[in-house]
Coordinates of C-alpha atoms in Angstrom, one line a residue:
M1 CA 44.9 15.2 -74.5
K2 CA 42.0 13.8 -76.5
N3 CA 43.7 10.4 -76.7
L4 CA 44.1 10.3 -72.9
D5 CA 40.5 11.3 -72.4
E6 CA 39.4 8.5 -74.8
A7 CA 41.6 6.0 -73.0
I8 CA 40.2 6.9 -69.6
A9 CA 36.7 6.6 -71.0
Q10 CA 37.4 3.2 -72.3
I11 CA 38.9 2.1 -69.0
R12 CA 35.8 3.3 -67.1
K13 CA 33.5 1.6 -69.5
A14 CA 35.5 -1.7 -69.3
F15 CA 35.3 -1.6 -65.5
S16 CA 31.8 -0.3 -65.1
Q17 CA 30.4 -3.8 -64.6
V18 CA 33.2 -5.1 -62.3
L19 CA 31.9 -5.8 -58.8
V20 CA 33.9 -5.6 -55.5
K21 CA 33.2 -9.4 -55.0
D22 CA 35.2 -10.0 -58.2
I23 CA 38.4 -8.4 -57.0
Y24 CA 38.7 -8.3 -53.2
S25 CA 41.3 -10.3 -51.3
S26 CA 40.3 -13.3 -49.3
P27 CA 40.8 -14.5 -46.7
V28 CA 41.0 -11.2 -44.9
V29 CA 44.2 -10.9 -42.7
T30 CA 43.4 -9.0 -39.5
I31 CA 45.1 -8.1 -36.3
K32 CA 43.7 -7.7 -32.8
Q33 CA 43.8 -4.2 -31.1
N34 CA 46.0 -5.4 -28.3
S35 CA 48.7 -7.1 -30.5
P36 CA 52.3 -6.0 -29.9
F37 CA 53.9 -3.7 -32.4
H38 CA 56.3 -6.3 -33.7
V39 CA 53.4 -8.5 -34.7
V40 CA 52.1 -5.8 -37.0
E41 CA 55.5 -5.4 -38.7
H42 CA 55.8 -9.2 -39.1
M43 CA 52.3 -9.5 -40.6
F44 CA 53.0 -6.8 -43.1
R45 CA 56.2 -8.6 -44.2
E46 CA 54.8 -12.2 -44.1
N47 CA 51.6 -11.4 -46.0
R48 CA 53.2 -8.7 -48.3
I49 CA 50.5 -6.2 -47.5
K50 CA 50.5 -2.5 -46.7
H51 CA 47.1 -2.3 -45.0
L52 CA 45.8 -4.3 -42.1
P53 CA 42.3 -4.2 -40.6
V54 CA 42.3 -4.0 -36.8
V55 CA 39.6 -5.9 -35.0
D56 CA 38.4 -5.8 -31.3
E57 CA 37.9 -8.8 -29.0
N58 CA 34.6 -9.5 -30.8
N59 CA 36.3 -9.5 -34.2
H60 CA 34.4 -6.2 -35.1
L61 CA 36.3 -3.8 -37.3
A62 CA 37.9 -1.2 -35.1
G63 CA 40.2 0.5 -37.7
L64 CA 42.9 0.1 -40.1
I65 CA 46.7 0.3 -39.7
T66 CA 48.9 1.0 -42.7
M67 CA 52.5 0.9 -43.6
A68 CA 52.5 4.7 -43.5
D69 CA 51.3 4.6 -39.9
L70 CA 54.3 2.4 -39.0
H71 CA 56.7 4.8 -40.9
R72 CA 55.4 7.7 -38.8
I73 CA 56.5 5.8 -35.7
I74 CA 59.7 4.3 -37.1
P75 CA 61.1 5.8 -40.3
P76 CA 62.1 3.2 -42.9
K77 CA 65.8 2.4 -43.2
R78 CA 67.6 4.1 -46.0
D79 CA 70.6 2.7 -47.9
I80 CA 73.6 5.0 -47.6

């Protein structure tokens, strides 16, 4: 366990100076609140993302839709 604790401490130290601006994704891919369901699915696939900020008509953040949200509505296909 000591090696694991040391490794975690080293990782924390290495990343302690990393800022969000250094790692965030840009440009931000968003979707409008009134977009049809099939557009959400298409955007996830097209952009290879699992989270999508939802914006209102003024482009203000209204929420976030995730792949898990979609799977609650339509379960993913399983290979048989």
